[in-house]
Amino acid sequence: MKRVMAIDWGEKRIGVAFNQGTGFSFPCEVIEAEGEEAINKILALAKELKAEVIVVGLPLHLDASFQEEARRVEKFKKKLEQSFEGEVVLWDERLSTKEAEKRLIEADLSRRKRKKVIDKVSAALILETYLSHMGNEV
């Protein structure tokens, strides 16, 4: 199985999850950076983790239409592709943040603690759906 890193992109905070070459996703970290600094940190982490694929969550409306944030994510993906040697994939992330928050509430995390981890938990959910969909192809 390929080593896959998933990203829940945000303008100020980027959640990262990783599968370590297994079928399981692990929340990894939250990167608090913007622009080129964010790209450089993601690329350094991808290299450290030996990621072969980067999955970037694509925020779509419930009717699957694009919104402005989705266009920014596409630009972000193109910048990653310029420097990452592996594959960069956009993946539908509808409701991943809501599901992450639901799980964290069920785990009885305080609002303050949820804020610190929600982005990387959301990235892990994006990765889980990607890995589940791809099955043996990854």
Tab-separated table of C-alpha atoms in Angstrom, residues 35-132:
chain	number	residue	atom	x	y	z
A	35	GLY	CA	1.135	30.763	1.242
A	36	GLU	CA	4.639	29.589	0.377
A	37	GLU	CA	5.473	28.891	4.015
A	38	ALA	CA	2.551	26.429	4.191
A	39	ILE	CA	3.618	24.756	0.926
A	40	ASN	CA	7.203	24.399	2.181
A	41	LYS	CA	6.101	22.910	5.507
A	42	ILE	CA	3.807	20.414	3.778
A	43	LEU	CA	6.525	19.390	1.327
A	44	ALA	CA	9.042	18.949	4.167
A	45	LEU	CA	6.555	16.823	6.113
A	46	ALA	CA	5.714	14.766	3.012
A	47	LYS	CA	9.430	14.103	2.516
A	48	GLU	CA	9.910	13.186	6.180
A	49	LEU	CA	6.936	10.789	6.065
A	50	LYS	CA	8.001	9.448	2.654
A	51	ALA	CA	4.540	10.200	1.271
A	52	GLU	CA	3.886	8.990	-2.263
A	53	VAL	CA	0.459	10.617	-2.597
A	54	ILE	CA	-0.962	13.818	-1.136
A	55	VAL	CA	-4.755	13.965	-0.939
A	56	VAL	CA	-6.136	17.490	-0.631
A	57	GLY	CA	-9.680	17.898	0.661
A	58	LEU	CA	-11.880	19.745	-1.838
A	59	PRO	CA	-14.676	21.716	-0.147
A	60	LEU	CA	-17.774	21.383	-2.306
A	61	HIS	CA	-21.364	22.445	-1.642
A	62	LEU	CA	-23.778	19.646	-0.839
A	63	ASP	CA	-24.980	19.761	-4.453
A	64	ALA	CA	-21.326	19.180	-5.545
A	65	SER	CA	-20.942	22.702	-6.931
A	66	PHE	CA	-17.713	24.666	-6.513
A	67	GLN	CA	-17.412	27.608	-4.212
A	68	GLU	CA	-14.655	30.197	-3.911
A	69	GLU	CA	-12.766	28.167	-1.317
A	70	ALA	CA	-12.717	25.189	-3.710
A	71	ARG	CA	-11.031	27.370	-6.333
A	72	ARG	CA	-8.382	28.402	-3.783
A	73	VAL	CA	-7.805	24.730	-2.947
A	74	GLU	CA	-7.299	23.974	-6.646
A	75	LYS	CA	-4.636	26.704	-6.834
A	76	PHE	CA	-3.001	25.287	-3.706
A	77	LYS	CA	-2.969	21.804	-5.300
A	78	LYS	CA	-1.283	23.164	-8.434
A	79	LYS	CA	1.453	24.772	-6.328
A	80	LEU	CA	2.025	21.486	-4.489
A	81	GLU	CA	2.238	19.602	-7.784
A	82	GLN	CA	5.049	21.876	-8.973
A	83	SER	CA	7.381	20.658	-6.221
A	84	PHE	CA	6.039	17.272	-5.057
A	85	GLU	CA	7.416	14.262	-6.908
A	86	GLY	CA	4.406	12.054	-6.184
A	87	GLU	CA	0.747	12.339	-7.060
A	88	VAL	CA	-1.493	15.130	-5.704
A	89	VAL	CA	-5.213	14.317	-5.660
A	90	LEU	CA	-8.268	16.445	-4.902
A	91	TRP	CA	-10.832	14.578	-2.785
A	92	ASP	CA	-14.399	15.549	-1.878
A	93	GLU	CA	-14.397	16.576	1.765
A	94	ARG	CA	-18.040	17.522	2.196
A	95	LEU	CA	-19.040	17.382	5.857
A	96	SER	CA	-15.633	16.117	7.056
A	97	THR	CA	-15.254	18.993	9.530
A	98	LYS	CA	-18.781	18.481	10.868
A	99	GLU	CA	-18.127	14.747	11.269
A	100	ALA	CA	-14.803	15.455	12.984
A	101	GLU	CA	-16.493	17.842	15.406
A	102	LYS	CA	-19.225	15.280	16.096
A	103	ARG	CA	-16.630	12.613	16.916
A	104	LEU	CA	-14.661	14.967	19.149
A	105	ILE	CA	-17.818	15.967	21.035
A	106	GLU	CA	-18.668	12.280	21.468
A	107	ALA	CA	-15.150	11.831	22.883
A	108	ASP	CA	-16.047	14.559	25.393
A	109	LEU	CA	-13.293	16.978	24.374
A	110	SER	CA	-13.726	20.533	25.533
A	111	ARG	CA	-14.318	23.244	22.929
A	112	ARG	CA	-10.770	24.512	23.506
A	113	LYS	CA	-9.204	21.090	22.920
A	114	ARG	CA	-11.436	20.465	19.885
A	115	LYS	CA	-10.203	23.670	18.271
A	116	LYS	CA	-6.597	22.468	18.533
A	117	VAL	CA	-7.189	19.076	16.871
A	118	ILE	CA	-10.238	19.394	14.610
A	119	ASP	CA	-8.219	20.160	11.470
A	120	LYS	CA	-6.031	17.061	11.736
A	121	VAL	CA	-9.004	14.864	12.671
A	122	SER	CA	-10.827	16.212	9.619
A	123	ALA	CA	-7.744	15.367	7.502
A	124	ALA	CA	-7.848	11.827	8.925
A	125	LEU	CA	-11.501	11.508	7.870
A	126	ILE	CA	-10.631	12.713	4.362
A	127	LEU	CA	-7.872	10.110	4.255
A	128	GLU	CA	-10.184	7.354	5.548
A	129	THR	CA	-12.730	7.997	2.797
A	130	TYR	CA	-9.992	8.149	0.149
A	131	LEU	CA	-8.386	4.885	1.303
A	132	SER	CA	-11.774	3.180	1.583
